[in-house]
Amino acid sequence: MRSLVWFRADLRCADHTALHAASRVSTRGVVALFTICPDQWREHDWSDVRVDLLRRTLIDTSRSLWKRRIPLLIETVDRFADVPARLLEVMRRHECEALYMNAEYEINERRRDDAATTTVRGAGFAVHTCTDQVVLAPGAVQTGKGDFYSVFTPFRKSWIARVESGGVPAPLPAPKKQDDPGIAPDEVPERIAGFEADPPAAAHWPAGEREASKRLDRFIEHAIADYKDRRDRPAVDGTSTLSPYLAIGAISPRRCLHAAWRANGESLSGDGGAATWISELVWREFYRHVLVGFPRVCMHRAFRPETEAVGWREADEDFEAWCAGRTGFPIVDAAMRQLHETGWMHNRLRMIVSMFLTKDLLIDWRRGERHFMRHLVDGDLASNNGGWQWSASTGTDAAPYFRIFNPFSQSRRFDPDGAFIRRYVPELASLDAKAIHDPSALAPPERSTLDYPAPIVDHAKGRARAIKAFERIRTA
Ligand SMILES: Cc1cc2nc3c(=O)[nH]c(=O)nc-3n(C[C@H](O)[C@H](O)[C@H](O)COP(=O)(O)OP(=O)(O)OC[C@H]3O[C@@H](n4cnc5c(N)ncnc54)[C@H](O)[C@@H]3O)c2cc1C
């Protein structure tokens, strides 16, 4: 029996559930397939830098599979709707009798996979869908009433109890070398239609499974112990920067969890650095669970339906200033410039800029969510949507609408000497650690020498306006 393993957001050989399962039972070997869907990816707002990382990772995955004599075939179809027929064609062409894939949880991906399953089964072949993108499949832990959790803390408790009761899963090995199937791997295209090849931010993200492993090992060895104290400091390398690799599956969440569990004395609980990092991995699981339990969040709708009535402002000029990193709030501008230069933004800054957009500027979270997706190298519908709806007070577990960050205080607290601002807003580099957080407070002669805008909003007034907008829907 020969199997087709359909690769998607799981571009690696080690600890790949579907590949491992297929390799064990396929007596005539395994063939791998990746489908490139440029139109659909554009519709999903995938960024140039994310697609570029994916393309370079495909080259790495293809080499690594071929060392095991597993050929990676590449098919390009514009949209997900075209995938099922093409899959079946590939299966027939290469005499595959079973299809293996790892489950994905976004609504369009689920519809695509359902259609593929129906088509392939309809032709008399077997289909096996494995859990891989998460440690526990969405819905595996539920509330006492049998519902999906909508609050993180009880979800986390149940999740940890469940994982501990079954034992923290050890990563699966990569498959062994198989006999040459007589099928050559396809060339990975040099560019993907509609996406920029080699965008400048790509230089920050070396591709491949080995790079992802190296980042994990380095983080575990040097940074996890201090993660709790350093993770909120954007000027410091205190976090793992694994999110781009998790987003395309160059590393598995099980591998990350297992390494952190060991670093935490073989426990998932506690309040040190490793336990705090484990909680972040659980946030990632939580938002996938929310995607499945409450699929409206995949369709640009608020988790809390009543917040659809918030009177968001159009304010195109303010939105453009936010996108361009020209709001006059140095920490916000530094963060937005980090996003554009590197394709990544520190978590604390994602919270600051998303709250600034949705509260200080009262601009619809969906515009910010989309801008992030179009620029992030780690763009991930579940976590991005979860983060935006948290900041906008429209989501699960959301920040209460009246608790609004003051961007200047956040800046003083998390970038106390202004090192991060200096790196990304060079026009403020000469200011001292006090003035750099709010140059608008400088005396007029000094202020006028800076090529830097005045704040586009008065924080106190913006805050009051947002609270009023939320109170209006409460009383309505
Ligand atoms: C508005 C907003 C938008 C976001 N958009 C994305 C996104 O598109 N893609 C994405 O991967 N993360 C997103 N996040 C979550 C978080 O900011 C990033 O995962 C984190 O900054 C990645 O850096 P790291 O890998 O160094 O994280 P670490 O601190 O090292 O954490 C390890 C891993 O845990 C997961 N994780 C950490 N924090 C969170 C979180 N709050 N929610 C969900 N998972 C988390 C990530 O997979 C991360 O790689 C968003 C957060 C906010 C507030």
XYZ file of C-alpha atoms and ligand atoms in Angstrom:
529
model
C 0.000 0.000 0.000
C 1.276 3.484 -0.897
C 0.091 6.649 0.886
C -0.038 10.311 0.040
C 0.836 12.669 2.898
C -0.601 16.113 2.281
C 1.623 18.748 3.874
C 0.132 22.109 4.865
C 1.080 24.140 7.966
C 3.395 21.317 9.102
C 6.581 21.769 7.083
C 8.967 19.413 8.849
C 9.924 15.732 9.036
C 10.351 15.226 12.775
C 7.353 14.843 15.054
C 4.955 14.997 12.117
C 1.938 12.948 13.145
C 0.515 12.230 9.688
C 3.913 11.435 8.146
C 4.812 9.174 11.046
C 1.502 7.306 10.871
C 1.659 6.895 7.087
C 5.297 5.727 7.104
C 4.561 2.952 9.579
C 1.877 1.264 7.498
C 2.696 2.064 3.869
C 4.382 -1.031 2.482
C 4.990 0.645 -0.903
C 6.176 3.865 0.675
C 4.979 7.415 1.060
C 4.642 10.282 -1.404
C 4.337 13.851 -0.087
C 2.308 16.689 -1.584
C 2.075 20.426 -0.976
C -0.583 22.572 -2.647
C 0.158 26.236 -3.370
C -3.045 28.335 -3.513
C -2.021 31.902 -4.343
C -5.499 33.440 -4.746
C -6.776 31.881 -1.556
C -3.688 32.942 0.376
C -4.124 36.509 -0.827
C -7.758 36.414 0.196
C -6.583 35.257 3.635
C -4.240 38.275 3.764
C -1.059 36.212 4.038
C 1.951 38.510 4.015
C 4.845 38.478 1.554
C 7.288 37.642 4.326
C 5.197 34.725 5.590
C 4.814 33.256 2.096
C 8.524 33.760 1.471
C 9.421 31.922 4.684
C 7.001 29.173 3.716
C 8.553 28.878 0.242
C 12.097 28.687 1.611
C 10.976 26.174 4.239
C 9.450 24.034 1.499
C 12.899 23.767 -0.089
C 14.303 22.580 3.226
C 11.432 20.137 3.801
C 11.741 18.749 0.291
C 15.493 18.076 0.788
C 14.931 16.506 4.128
C 12.131 14.271 2.794
C 14.210 13.246 -0.198
C 17.045 12.110 2.086
C 14.451 9.556 3.166
C 13.497 8.960 -0.493
C 10.113 10.574 0.010
C 9.429 12.810 -3.014
C 7.650 16.118 -2.313
C 5.273 16.946 -5.164
C 4.047 20.494 -5.584
C 0.751 21.410 -7.202
C -0.463 24.953 -7.748
C -4.195 25.656 -7.849
C -5.676 29.091 -7.315
C -8.218 28.299 -4.668
C -9.046 25.721 -2.009
C -12.119 24.671 -4.013
C -9.811 23.289 -6.710
C -7.817 21.151 -4.281
C -9.958 17.980 -3.880
C -9.986 17.110 -7.602
C -6.246 17.750 -7.892
C -5.536 15.574 -4.846
C -7.450 12.703 -6.317
C -5.626 13.115 -9.607
C -2.253 12.952 -7.815
C -3.343 9.894 -5.846
C -4.400 8.100 -9.009
C -1.281 9.162 -10.935
C 1.008 7.716 -8.246
C -1.157 4.763 -7.209
C -1.746 5.960 -3.646
C -4.503 4.227 -1.764
C -4.638 6.312 1.385
C -4.470 10.019 2.192
C -2.926 11.272 5.440
C -3.128 14.836 6.714
C -2.897 16.829 9.922
C -6.083 18.666 10.910
C -6.371 22.431 10.421
C -8.952 24.502 12.269
C -9.795 27.659 10.319
C -13.221 27.505 8.724
C -12.130 27.644 5.053
C -9.421 25.076 5.721
C -11.958 22.807 7.432
C -14.364 23.125 4.501
C -11.523 22.330 2.078
C -10.544 19.272 4.095
C -14.141 18.049 4.367
C -14.527 18.353 0.593
C -11.211 16.578 0.011
C -12.224 13.778 2.373
C -15.554 13.299 0.598
C -13.909 13.245 -2.843
C -11.117 10.866 -1.881
C -13.365 8.508 0.078
C -15.889 8.669 -2.758
C -13.199 7.243 -5.047
C -12.738 4.310 -2.677
C -9.553 5.438 -0.907
C -8.925 5.801 2.827
C -8.483 9.182 4.553
C -6.749 9.638 7.921
C -6.783 12.989 9.694
C -4.385 13.371 12.622
C -4.096 15.852 15.496
C -0.799 17.656 15.149
C -1.135 21.448 15.183
C -2.129 21.356 18.846
C -1.289 19.102 21.750
C -4.984 18.458 22.503
C -7.588 18.589 19.739
C -10.050 21.481 20.127
C -12.990 20.281 22.202
C -10.924 17.602 23.965
C -11.370 19.587 27.180
C -14.788 21.042 27.903
C -16.615 22.763 30.748
C -18.608 20.713 33.275
C -21.692 21.385 31.114
C -20.003 19.959 28.027
C -19.464 23.354 26.353
C -16.369 24.853 24.792
C -14.500 27.044 27.261
C -14.647 30.769 26.633
C -12.409 31.787 29.541
C -8.709 31.052 29.549
C -7.926 30.238 33.205
C -10.335 27.290 33.634
C -9.387 26.097 30.144
C -5.726 26.125 31.155
C -6.422 24.176 34.370
C -8.398 21.471 32.551
C -5.884 21.376 29.717
C -2.958 20.850 32.097
C -4.821 18.211 34.105
C -5.714 16.358 30.916
C -2.199 16.459 29.457
C -0.659 15.412 32.777
C -3.064 12.521 33.137
C -2.083 11.121 29.731
C 1.606 11.992 30.115
C 3.299 14.830 28.245
C 3.677 13.437 24.714
C 7.240 12.800 23.590
C 8.054 13.998 20.060
C 7.849 11.353 17.326
C 10.963 10.517 15.282
C 11.320 11.422 11.601
C 10.585 8.482 9.285
C 13.340 6.125 8.174
C 14.698 6.041 4.626
C 12.349 4.135 2.327
C 13.011 2.340 -0.970
C 13.281 4.672 -3.940
C 9.700 4.967 -5.222
C 10.857 5.957 -8.718
C 9.106 9.331 -8.437
C 11.230 12.497 -8.522
C 10.505 15.443 -6.220
C 9.201 18.640 -7.879
C 11.207 21.866 -7.920
C 9.996 24.433 -5.396
C 9.062 27.542 -7.431
C 11.343 30.550 -7.117
C 8.415 32.840 -6.548
C 4.739 32.550 -5.845
C 2.383 34.602 -8.017
C 1.193 37.760 -6.316
C 3.769 37.650 -3.505
C 7.074 39.485 -3.363
C 10.075 37.154 -3.530
C 12.803 37.951 -0.994
C 11.085 40.825 0.810
C 13.591 42.783 2.958
C 12.148 41.434 6.247
C 12.969 37.858 5.132
C 16.593 38.348 6.193
C 15.450 38.119 9.832
C 14.000 34.637 9.365
C 16.326 31.856 8.252
C 14.214 28.961 7.032
C 13.914 25.355 8.064
C 13.320 22.766 10.666
C 16.890 22.927 11.947
C 16.692 26.704 12.453
C 13.480 26.265 14.457
C 15.099 23.564 16.607
C 18.134 25.753 17.198
C 15.923 28.611 18.377
C 14.098 26.315 20.771
C 17.326 24.845 22.176
C 18.887 28.285 22.606
C 15.789 29.615 24.317
C 15.573 26.640 26.697
C 19.250 26.870 27.561
C 19.661 30.616 27.932
C 16.332 32.394 28.333
C 13.462 30.273 29.635
C 14.499 30.564 33.285
C 14.216 34.376 33.109
C 11.228 34.430 30.756
C 8.806 35.623 33.414
C 10.932 38.678 34.227
C 12.127 39.544 30.746
C 9.274 38.667 28.411
C 7.652 42.104 28.613
C 10.782 44.019 27.646
C 10.819 44.637 23.896
C 14.447 45.828 23.915
C 15.610 42.485 25.325
C 15.759 39.092 23.566
C 13.619 37.536 26.265
C 11.190 35.474 24.186
C 11.685 32.496 21.897
C 10.774 34.129 18.512
C 9.395 30.727 17.547
C 5.997 32.040 16.404
C 6.878 32.174 12.651
C 8.117 28.575 12.824
C 5.071 27.381 14.747
C 2.805 29.166 12.250
C 4.148 27.176 9.286
C 4.872 24.074 11.326
C 8.680 24.028 11.053
C 8.498 22.937 14.696
C 5.703 21.144 16.542
C 3.952 22.403 19.664
C 4.600 19.008 21.304
C 8.326 19.438 20.891
C 8.117 22.909 22.491
C 5.925 21.670 25.322
C 8.102 18.664 26.008
C 11.269 20.786 26.191
C 9.611 23.311 28.528
C 8.157 20.546 30.708
C 11.643 19.115 31.167
C 13.086 22.559 31.883
C 10.341 22.930 34.494
C 11.377 19.782 36.417
C 8.903 17.567 34.525
C 5.920 19.654 35.571
C 3.494 21.829 33.617
C 2.600 24.037 36.595
C 4.363 26.551 38.826
C 5.136 30.207 38.483
C 8.721 30.328 37.209
C 9.942 31.138 33.720
C 9.295 27.735 32.160
C 5.784 27.464 33.620
C 4.990 30.963 32.341
C 6.161 29.972 28.862
C 4.028 26.819 29.018
C 1.048 29.088 29.693
C 1.772 30.961 26.482
C 1.722 27.697 24.561
C -1.632 27.005 26.193
C -2.905 30.433 24.988
C -2.054 29.282 21.481
C -4.078 26.095 22.056
C -6.922 28.095 23.611
C -7.361 30.339 20.578
C -7.540 27.305 18.251
C -10.124 25.805 20.556
C -12.107 29.095 20.343
C -11.907 28.984 16.535
C -13.605 25.602 16.487
C -16.077 26.230 19.329
C -17.121 29.671 18.061
C -16.482 29.681 14.286
C -18.022 33.153 13.895
C -14.641 34.543 14.927
C -13.256 33.142 11.628
C -15.804 35.194 9.718
C -14.813 38.674 10.850
C -17.410 38.670 13.604
C -16.989 39.653 17.222
C -17.018 36.888 19.810
C -19.368 39.107 21.859
C -22.212 39.865 19.433
C -23.344 42.957 21.371
C -20.055 44.678 20.586
C -20.947 44.703 16.872
C -22.877 47.852 17.767
C -19.818 49.843 18.899
C -19.662 53.052 16.864
C -16.145 52.632 15.457
C -14.713 55.707 13.715
C -13.725 55.627 10.033
C -10.818 58.049 10.623
C -8.701 57.012 7.622
C -5.994 59.553 8.353
C -5.542 58.283 11.903
C -5.457 54.713 10.619
C -2.800 55.608 8.050
C -0.706 57.340 10.728
C -0.953 54.216 12.905
C 0.074 51.959 9.996
C 3.005 54.213 9.111
C 4.323 54.561 12.682
C 3.634 58.336 12.708
C 1.150 58.711 15.573
C 3.357 60.876 17.792
C 3.349 58.123 20.459
C 6.948 56.832 20.324
C 6.299 53.339 21.693
C 3.407 52.819 19.237
C 5.469 54.117 16.320
C 8.532 52.047 17.243
C 6.341 48.931 17.395
C 4.704 49.555 14.019
C 8.102 50.157 12.449
C 9.403 46.919 13.981
C 6.484 45.146 12.295
C 7.310 46.614 8.895
C 11.056 46.134 9.158
C 11.086 42.598 10.539
C 7.600 41.114 9.987
C 7.361 40.461 13.717
C 6.322 42.449 16.767
C 6.954 41.805 20.430
C 3.859 40.587 22.320
C 3.737 43.515 24.765
C 3.835 45.891 21.811
C 1.082 43.991 19.975
C -1.051 44.613 23.047
C -0.112 48.304 23.213
C -0.688 49.111 19.523
C -3.906 47.113 19.252
C -5.350 48.789 22.306
C -4.220 52.170 21.016
C -5.976 51.603 17.666
C -9.205 50.265 19.126
C -9.484 52.526 22.176
C -7.480 55.751 21.789
C -8.448 55.986 18.105
C -11.713 53.980 18.364
C -11.009 52.279 15.046
C -12.541 48.882 14.262
C -10.298 45.996 15.416
C -10.879 44.243 12.079
C -8.819 46.884 10.272
C -5.908 46.346 12.626
C -6.266 42.560 12.489
C -6.052 42.676 8.701
C -3.069 45.037 8.684
C -1.258 42.664 11.034
C -2.030 39.633 8.866
C -0.740 41.468 5.796
C 2.604 42.186 7.460
C 3.275 39.516 10.084
C 5.653 36.655 9.363
C 3.806 34.658 12.049
C 0.301 35.689 10.909
C -2.058 33.140 12.403
C -5.811 33.592 12.270
C -6.504 32.085 15.704
C -3.883 33.977 17.733
C -4.190 37.198 15.763
C -7.947 37.284 16.051
C -7.769 36.305 19.724
C -5.237 39.061 20.450
C -7.181 41.733 18.588
C -10.501 40.827 20.128
C -8.855 40.784 23.557
C -7.585 44.347 23.123
C -10.817 45.587 21.565
C -12.865 44.124 24.474
C -14.983 42.192 21.959
C -13.552 38.707 22.554
C -13.292 35.811 24.970
C -11.621 36.733 28.185
C -11.299 40.244 26.806
C -9.746 43.218 28.555
C -12.591 45.117 30.349
C -13.532 48.081 28.105
C -12.685 50.636 30.801
C -9.172 49.277 31.460
C -7.284 51.118 28.773
C -3.491 51.180 28.574
C -1.828 54.572 28.779
C 0.788 54.303 25.983
C 3.166 56.680 27.769
C 3.064 54.719 31.043
C 3.437 51.424 29.197
C 6.462 52.894 27.440
C 8.106 54.055 30.690
C 7.398 50.737 32.352
C 8.483 48.301 29.646
C 11.134 50.303 27.776
C 12.462 52.320 30.740
C 15.625 53.663 29.141
C 14.014 54.060 25.713
C 16.417 51.599 24.053
C 13.695 50.015 21.937
C 12.302 53.383 20.803
C 15.813 54.566 19.902
C 16.327 51.492 17.716
C 13.209 51.987 15.600
C 12.557 55.743 15.804
C 16.026 57.156 15.125
C 14.711 60.724 14.923
C 14.244 60.532 18.712
C 17.576 58.835 19.459
C 19.159 61.943 20.945
C 16.473 62.375 23.623
C 17.164 61.305 27.194
C 15.406 58.401 28.907
C 12.760 60.717 30.338
C 11.882 62.800 27.268
C 11.909 59.955 24.755
C 8.595 58.496 25.893
C 6.658 61.708 25.231
C 8.500 64.300 23.143
C 5.335 66.427 22.987
C 6.075 67.415 26.592
C 9.359 69.085 25.583
C 9.617 72.851 25.505
C 8.567 74.227 22.056
C 12.041 75.201 20.751
C 13.461 71.761 21.439
C 10.354 70.010 20.133
C 10.392 71.915 16.850
C 13.892 70.643 15.996
C 12.579 67.063 15.901
C 11.217 65.611 12.683
C 8.501 63.858 14.646
C 4.719 64.400 14.671
C 2.686 65.724 17.599
C 0.351 63.090 19.127
C -2.629 62.508 16.810
C -4.956 62.096 19.777
C -5.119 63.281 23.356
C -4.942 60.054 25.360
C -7.352 61.202 28.105
C -9.937 62.349 25.561
C -9.539 59.220 23.414
C -9.962 57.066 26.495
C -13.132 58.894 27.569
C -14.539 58.608 24.018
C -13.940 54.826 23.968
C -15.523 54.288 27.370
C -18.564 56.271 26.243
C -18.849 54.193 23.044
C -18.866 50.974 25.061
C -21.254 52.358 27.693
C -23.658 53.353 24.947
C -23.996 49.732 23.792
C -24.380 48.536 27.374
C -27.302 50.868 28.023
C -28.817 50.133 24.593
C -3.027 41.900 18.786
C -2.235 40.615 18.817
C -2.027 39.919 17.642
C -1.284 38.709 17.652
N -1.108 38.028 16.482
C -0.442 36.840 16.482
C -0.267 36.103 15.280
O -0.737 36.475 14.204
N 0.465 34.947 15.349
C 0.986 34.481 16.527
O 1.640 33.426 16.526
N 0.801 35.151 17.675
C 0.119 36.319 17.699
N -0.047 37.007 18.865
C 0.440 36.402 20.126
C 1.868 36.784 20.529
O 2.045 38.167 20.443
C 2.936 36.090 19.683
O 2.664 34.707 19.621
C 4.319 36.269 20.302
O 4.638 37.629 20.388
C 5.338 35.535 19.448
O 6.640 35.741 19.917
P 7.490 34.537 20.503
O 7.451 33.399 19.565
O 8.804 35.092 20.888
O 6.631 34.159 21.773
P 6.995 33.460 23.162
O 6.745 34.480 24.219
O 8.301 32.813 23.128
O 5.835 32.361 23.296
C 5.965 31.050 22.737
C 4.835 30.753 21.805
O 3.597 30.758 22.516
C 2.573 31.260 21.661
N 2.038 32.495 22.248
C 2.698 33.396 23.011
N 1.859 34.383 23.394
C 0.658 34.096 22.844
C -0.612 34.741 22.872
N -0.838 35.854 23.555
N -1.614 34.184 22.172
C -1.442 33.042 21.483
N -0.262 32.374 21.428
C 0.767 32.902 22.107
C 3.209 31.561 20.316
O 3.028 30.449 19.473
C 4.670 31.754 20.692
O 5.552 31.501 19.630
C -0.780 38.217 18.881
C -0.993 38.940 20.058
C -1.716 40.129 20.031
C -1.927 40.880 21.311
